């Protein structure tokens, strides 16, 4: 919960996703992708929920873990009865709690703006959002455990900006130019955005996006276990 007490992390977790939701819903950027019965907010909301997962699990958790490592917190806690497994589990629970709050806030605002998600896809979306959070948590821990905290801060914030703007997470890949559309679907950002849009717009399970997310989760998790430095 320390992320919610930190002003910078609160902005990253709640304020920026809300601004993205409102901005996409009131501007014509998504108009080419709309259809009868599907408005801007319907297309924007799944991507913003995916953005929340990236903000909390990758950027927020990566920065927090990097500075915990710098100040010796990780090394100290790993020697307590909590242990390394308990510490990682605690971080996963923290991500889940914050992400849950984000989903509630974003969903409430989106519903007030006229969002109509597919009832059949809600359970699928929750499952895929959890998988996406796992993939981004593993990536955040990989970065935080292998580079200096200052570099972690720069890398995670830079990647957040790049992926949010052109990683297929908020803006659907089909709205991106040229071959970029196919490329971003192989990124965890693009896969999560597409998976949530398929679930919440059409009530469908996007198996390809699921495989991409699962692959990123496994590979990032294995790499984090192999190269993570506790001090």
mmCIF file of N, CA and C in Angstrom, residues 67-146:
data_model
loop_
_atom_site.group_PDB
_atom_site.id
_atom_site.type_symbol
_atom_site.label_atom_id
_atom_site.label_comp_id
_atom_site.label_asym_id
_atom_site.label_seq_id
_atom_site.Cartn_x
_atom_site.Cartn_y
_atom_site.Cartn_z
ATOM 1 N N UNK A 67 14.736 0.375 -5.332
ATOM 2 C CA UNK A 67 15.220 1.175 -4.205
ATOM 3 C C UNK A 67 15.243 0.376 -2.905
ATOM 4 N N UNK A 68 14.374 -0.629 -2.764
ATOM 5 C CA UNK A 68 14.482 -1.545 -1.624
ATOM 6 C C UNK A 68 15.812 -2.283 -1.678
ATOM 7 N N UNK A 69 16.210 -2.648 -2.873
ATOM 8 C CA UNK A 69 17.495 -3.347 -3.049
ATOM 9 C C UNK A 69 18.653 -2.413 -2.730
ATOM 10 N N UNK A 70 18.555 -1.162 -3.141
ATOM 11 C CA UNK A 70 19.637 -0.205 -2.900
ATOM 12 C C UNK A 70 19.869 0.023 -1.415
ATOM 13 N N UNK A 71 18.777 0.140 -0.653
ATOM 14 C CA UNK A 71 18.900 0.457 0.765
ATOM 15 C C UNK A 71 19.031 -0.782 1.647
ATOM 16 N N UNK A 72 19.193 -1.939 1.042
ATOM 17 C CA UNK A 72 19.438 -3.156 1.810
ATOM 18 C C UNK A 72 18.197 -3.815 2.374
ATOM 19 N N UNK A 73 17.014 -3.304 2.021
ATOM 20 C CA UNK A 73 15.775 -3.869 2.560
ATOM 21 C C UNK A 73 15.585 -5.303 2.071
ATOM 22 N N UNK A 74 15.834 -5.543 0.795
ATOM 23 C CA UNK A 74 15.650 -6.888 0.252
ATOM 24 C C UNK A 74 16.593 -7.879 0.919
ATOM 25 N N UNK A 75 17.846 -7.499 1.071
ATOM 26 C CA UNK A 75 18.823 -8.401 1.679
ATOM 27 C C UNK A 75 18.429 -8.723 3.121
ATOM 28 N N UNK A 76 17.959 -7.705 3.853
ATOM 29 C CA UNK A 76 17.568 -7.923 5.243
ATOM 30 C C UNK A 76 16.347 -8.837 5.344
ATOM 31 N N UNK A 77 15.308 -8.537 4.561
ATOM 32 C CA UNK A 77 14.083 -9.321 4.644
ATOM 33 C C UNK A 77 14.283 -10.752 4.157
ATOM 34 N N UNK A 78 15.197 -10.941 3.223
ATOM 35 C CA UNK A 78 15.425 -12.295 2.705
ATOM 36 C C UNK A 78 16.064 -13.204 3.736
ATOM 37 N N UNK A 79 16.650 -12.627 4.799
ATOM 38 C CA UNK A 79 17.281 -13.429 5.851
ATOM 39 C C UNK A 79 16.346 -13.651 7.040
ATOM 40 N N UNK A 80 15.164 -13.041 7.027
ATOM 41 C CA UNK A 80 14.190 -13.203 8.102
ATOM 42 C C UNK A 80 13.341 -14.447 7.837
ATOM 43 N N UNK A 81 12.497 -14.849 8.810
ATOM 44 C CA UNK A 81 11.604 -15.997 8.562
ATOM 45 C C UNK A 81 10.700 -15.823 7.342
ATOM 46 N N UNK A 82 10.466 -14.561 6.948
ATOM 47 C CA UNK A 82 9.678 -14.329 5.745
ATOM 48 C C UNK A 82 10.306 -14.993 4.546
ATOM 49 N N UNK A 83 11.644 -14.876 4.432
ATOM 50 C CA UNK A 83 12.365 -15.519 3.348
ATOM 51 C C UNK A 83 12.119 -14.882 1.995
ATOM 52 N N UNK A 84 12.870 -15.359 1.016
ATOM 53 C CA UNK A 84 12.750 -14.789 -0.327
ATOM 54 C C UNK A 84 11.411 -15.123 -0.970
ATOM 55 N N UNK A 85 10.951 -16.346 -0.756
ATOM 56 C CA UNK A 85 9.669 -16.738 -1.331
ATOM 57 C C UNK A 85 8.533 -15.899 -0.758
ATOM 58 N N UNK A 86 8.553 -15.705 0.559
ATOM 59 C CA UNK A 86 7.520 -14.892 1.195
ATOM 60 C C UNK A 86 7.575 -13.447 0.748
ATOM 61 N N UNK A 87 8.793 -12.941 0.538
ATOM 62 C CA UNK A 87 8.949 -11.561 0.087
ATOM 63 C C UNK A 87 8.356 -11.366 -1.304
ATOM 64 N N UNK A 88 8.657 -12.295 -2.204
ATOM 65 C CA UNK A 88 8.110 -12.214 -3.561
ATOM 66 C C UNK A 88 6.589 -12.368 -3.533
ATOM 67 N N UNK A 89 6.105 -13.273 -2.680
ATOM 68 C CA UNK A 89 4.657 -13.454 -2.560
ATOM 69 C C UNK A 89 3.993 -12.183 -2.052
ATOM 70 N N UNK A 90 4.647 -11.524 -1.096
ATOM 71 C CA UNK A 90 4.106 -10.270 -0.575
ATOM 72 C C UNK A 90 4.024 -9.196 -1.637
ATOM 73 N N UNK A 91 5.035 -9.127 -2.488
ATOM 74 C CA UNK A 91 5.014 -8.154 -3.572
ATOM 75 C C UNK A 91 3.899 -8.466 -4.564
ATOM 76 N N UNK A 92 3.681 -9.754 -4.829
ATOM 77 C CA UNK A 92 2.605 -10.144 -5.738
ATOM 78 C C UNK A 92 1.236 -9.755 -5.165
ATOM 79 N N UNK A 93 1.072 -9.953 -3.854
ATOM 80 C CA UNK A 93 -0.188 -9.579 -3.202
ATOM 81 C C UNK A 93 -0.385 -8.066 -3.267
ATOM 82 N N UNK A 94 0.701 -7.307 -3.044
ATOM 83 C CA UNK A 94 0.611 -5.841 -3.106
ATOM 84 C C UNK A 94 0.174 -5.385 -4.492
ATOM 85 N N UNK A 95 0.730 -5.999 -5.532
ATOM 86 C CA UNK A 95 0.334 -5.668 -6.903
ATOM 87 C C UNK A 95 -1.147 -5.969 -7.110
ATOM 88 N N UNK A 96 -1.589 -7.131 -6.626
ATOM 89 C CA UNK A 96 -2.984 -7.531 -6.797
ATOM 90 C C UNK A 96 -3.940 -6.559 -6.100
ATOM 91 N N UNK A 97 -3.572 -6.119 -4.893
ATOM 92 C CA UNK A 97 -4.430 -5.204 -4.143
ATOM 93 C C UNK A 97 -4.547 -3.854 -4.855
ATOM 94 N N UNK A 98 -3.399 -3.299 -5.246
ATOM 95 C CA UNK A 98 -3.418 -2.002 -5.919
ATOM 96 C C UNK A 98 -4.139 -2.100 -7.261
ATOM 97 N N UNK A 99 -3.871 -3.167 -8.002
ATOM 98 C CA UNK A 99 -4.531 -3.335 -9.297
ATOM 99 C C UNK A 99 -6.041 -3.471 -9.120
ATOM 100 N N UNK A 100 -6.458 -4.169 -8.073
ATOM 101 C CA UNK A 100 -7.881 -4.286 -7.800
ATOM 102 C C UNK A 100 -8.527 -2.931 -7.569
ATOM 103 N N UNK A 101 -7.852 -2.066 -6.811
ATOM 104 C CA UNK A 101 -8.370 -0.719 -6.580
ATOM 105 C C UNK A 101 -8.424 0.081 -7.877
ATOM 106 N N UNK A 102 -7.387 -0.062 -8.694
ATOM 107 C CA UNK A 102 -7.378 0.634 -9.980
ATOM 108 C C UNK A 102 -8.553 0.197 -10.850
ATOM 109 N N UNK A 103 -8.777 -1.106 -10.918
ATOM 110 C CA UNK A 103 -9.864 -1.631 -11.748
ATOM 111 C C UNK A 103 -11.210 -1.096 -11.272
ATOM 112 N N UNK A 104 -11.407 -1.044 -9.961
ATOM 113 C CA UNK A 104 -12.662 -0.516 -9.425
ATOM 114 C C UNK A 104 -12.863 0.944 -9.807
ATOM 115 N N UNK A 105 -11.811 1.756 -9.660
ATOM 116 C CA UNK A 105 -11.925 3.181 -9.962
ATOM 117 C C UNK A 105 -12.155 3.402 -11.455
ATOM 118 N N UNK A 106 -11.329 2.776 -12.287
ATOM 119 C CA UNK A 106 -11.446 2.964 -13.740
ATOM 120 C C UNK A 106 -12.789 2.449 -14.241
ATOM 121 N N UNK A 107 -13.213 1.286 -13.749
ATOM 122 C CA UNK A 107 -14.483 0.713 -14.195
ATOM 123 C C UNK A 107 -15.652 1.602 -13.799
ATOM 124 N N UNK A 108 -15.600 2.137 -12.572
ATOM 125 C CA UNK A 108 -16.689 3.004 -12.113
ATOM 126 C C UNK A 108 -16.799 4.251 -12.981
ATOM 127 N N UNK A 109 -15.669 4.879 -13.277
ATOM 128 C CA UNK A 109 -15.687 6.083 -14.119
ATOM 129 C C UNK A 109 -16.141 5.729 -15.528
ATOM 130 N N UNK A 110 -15.647 4.613 -16.060
ATOM 131 C CA UNK A 110 -16.029 4.210 -17.415
ATOM 132 C C UNK A 110 -17.523 3.923 -17.503
ATOM 133 N N UNK A 111 -18.085 3.269 -16.489
ATOM 134 C CA UNK A 111 -19.522 2.987 -16.482
ATOM 135 C C UNK A 111 -20.334 4.275 -16.462
ATOM 136 N N UNK A 112 -19.850 5.251 -15.711
ATOM 137 C CA UNK A 112 -20.534 6.544 -15.686
ATOM 138 C C UNK A 112 -20.478 7.234 -17.049
ATOM 139 N N UNK A 113 -19.438 6.905 -17.819
ATOM 140 C CA UNK A 113 -19.282 7.501 -19.146
ATOM 141 C C UNK A 113 -19.990 6.694 -20.229
ATOM 142 N N UNK A 114 -20.665 5.616 -19.840
ATOM 143 C CA UNK A 114 -21.433 4.840 -20.811
ATOM 144 C C UNK A 114 -20.803 3.543 -21.258
ATOM 145 N N UNK A 115 -19.792 3.066 -20.557
ATOM 146 C CA UNK A 115 -19.133 1.811 -20.930
ATOM 147 C C UNK A 115 -20.091 0.641 -20.778
ATOM 148 N N UNK A 116 -20.118 -0.239 -21.785
ATOM 149 C CA UNK A 116 -20.973 -1.428 -21.752
ATOM 150 C C UNK A 116 -20.145 -2.661 -22.089
ATOM 151 N N UNK A 117 -19.445 -3.230 -21.109
ATOM 152 C CA UNK A 117 -18.622 -4.412 -21.385
ATOM 153 C C UNK A 117 -19.482 -5.633 -21.664
ATOM 154 N N UNK A 118 -18.928 -6.571 -22.411
ATOM 155 C CA UNK A 118 -19.623 -7.820 -22.685
ATOM 156 C C UNK A 118 -19.672 -8.661 -21.409
ATOM 157 N N UNK A 119 -20.847 -9.002 -20.908
ATOM 158 C CA UNK A 119 -20.924 -9.807 -19.672
ATOM 159 C C UNK A 119 -20.188 -11.132 -19.790
ATOM 160 N N UNK A 120 -20.214 -11.724 -20.985
ATOM 161 C CA UNK A 120 -19.567 -13.022 -21.180
ATOM 162 C C UNK A 120 -18.051 -12.943 -21.075
ATOM 163 N N UNK A 121 -17.495 -11.743 -21.236
ATOM 164 C CA UNK A 121 -16.042 -11.622 -21.249
ATOM 165 C C UNK A 121 -15.437 -11.122 -19.953
ATOM 166 N N UNK A 122 -16.272 -10.816 -18.953
ATOM 167 C CA UNK A 122 -15.743 -10.226 -17.727
ATOM 168 C C UNK A 122 -14.824 -11.190 -16.986
ATOM 169 N N UNK A 123 -15.259 -12.431 -16.817
ATOM 170 C CA UNK A 123 -14.430 -13.423 -16.119
ATOM 171 C C UNK A 123 -13.130 -13.678 -16.871
ATOM 172 N N UNK A 124 -13.233 -13.763 -18.193
ATOM 173 C CA UNK A 124 -12.035 -13.970 -19.018
ATOM 174 C C UNK A 124 -11.083 -12.792 -18.867
ATOM 175 N N UNK A 125 -11.634 -11.579 -18.856
ATOM 176 C CA UNK A 125 -10.803 -10.375 -18.720
ATOM 177 C C UNK A 125 -10.061 -10.367 -17.388
ATOM 178 N N UNK A 126 -10.723 -10.787 -16.322
ATOM 179 C CA UNK A 126 -10.073 -10.821 -15.010
ATOM 180 C C UNK A 126 -8.903 -11.803 -15.026
ATOM 181 N N UNK A 127 -9.115 -12.965 -15.626
ATOM 182 C CA UNK A 127 -8.051 -13.969 -15.737
ATOM 183 C C UNK A 127 -6.866 -13.425 -16.527
ATOM 184 N N UNK A 128 -7.145 -12.807 -17.671
ATOM 185 C CA UNK A 128 -6.075 -12.296 -18.526
ATOM 186 C C UNK A 128 -5.383 -11.091 -17.900
ATOM 187 N N UNK A 129 -6.128 -10.288 -17.162
ATOM 188 C CA UNK A 129 -5.515 -9.158 -16.467
ATOM 189 C C UNK A 129 -4.548 -9.660 -15.399
ATOM 190 N N UNK A 130 -4.915 -10.732 -14.701
ATOM 191 C CA UNK A 130 -4.017 -11.325 -13.710
ATOM 192 C C UNK A 130 -2.756 -11.874 -14.373
ATOM 193 N N UNK A 131 -2.926 -12.519 -15.520
ATOM 194 C CA UNK A 131 -1.763 -13.038 -16.243
ATOM 195 C C UNK A 131 -0.878 -11.898 -16.721
ATOM 196 N N UNK A 132 -1.484 -10.838 -17.228
ATOM 197 C CA UNK A 132 -0.707 -9.682 -17.658
ATOM 198 C C UNK A 132 0.047 -9.052 -16.510
ATOM 199 N N UNK A 133 -0.600 -8.966 -15.347
ATOM 200 C CA UNK A 133 0.077 -8.426 -14.164
ATOM 201 C C UNK A 133 1.262 -9.293 -13.770
ATOM 202 N N UNK A 134 1.099 -10.614 -13.895
ATOM 203 C CA UNK A 134 2.214 -11.524 -13.582
ATOM 204 C C UNK A 134 3.380 -11.302 -14.539
ATOM 205 N N UNK A 135 3.070 -11.134 -15.822
ATOM 206 C CA UNK A 135 4.132 -10.903 -16.807
ATOM 207 C C UNK A 135 4.870 -9.598 -16.522
ATOM 208 N N UNK A 136 4.130 -8.542 -16.232
ATOM 209 C CA UNK A 136 4.770 -7.253 -15.974
ATOM 210 C C UNK A 136 5.496 -7.235 -14.632
ATOM 211 N N UNK A 137 4.985 -7.963 -13.638
ATOM 212 C CA UNK A 137 5.696 -8.059 -12.362
ATOM 213 C C UNK A 137 7.041 -8.739 -12.554
ATOM 214 N N UNK A 138 7.047 -9.836 -13.316
ATOM 215 C CA UNK A 138 8.298 -10.541 -13.584
ATOM 216 C C UNK A 138 9.281 -9.641 -14.323
ATOM 217 N N UNK A 139 8.791 -8.870 -15.292
ATOM 218 C CA UNK A 139 9.656 -7.952 -16.023
ATOM 219 C C UNK A 139 10.190 -6.856 -15.105
ATOM 220 N N UNK A 140 9.311 -6.322 -14.232
ATOM 221 C CA UNK A 140 9.746 -5.290 -13.291
ATOM 222 C C UNK A 140 10.811 -5.794 -12.340
ATOM 223 N N UNK A 141 10.632 -7.011 -11.823
ATOM 224 C CA UNK A 141 11.624 -7.592 -10.919
ATOM 225 C C UNK A 141 12.935 -7.893 -11.655
ATOM 226 N N UNK A 142 12.824 -8.278 -12.914
ATOM 227 C CA UNK A 142 14.033 -8.531 -13.702
ATOM 228 C C UNK A 142 14.863 -7.267 -13.847
ATOM 229 N N UNK A 143 14.209 -6.161 -14.185
ATOM 230 C CA UNK A 143 14.926 -4.897 -14.324
ATOM 231 C C UNK A 143 15.470 -4.438 -12.973
ATOM 232 N N UNK A 144 14.624 -4.479 -11.935
ATOM 233 C CA UNK A 144 15.021 -3.986 -10.612
ATOM 234 C C UNK A 144 16.146 -4.800 -10.006
ATOM 235 N N UNK A 145 16.215 -6.079 -10.362
ATOM 236 C CA UNK A 145 17.221 -6.948 -9.759
ATOM 237 C C UNK A 145 18.515 -7.056 -10.518
ATOM 238 N N UNK A 146 18.619 -6.364 -11.652
ATOM 239 C CA UNK A 146 19.828 -6.501 -12.459
ATOM 240 C C UNK A 146 20.549 -5.185 -12.750
#
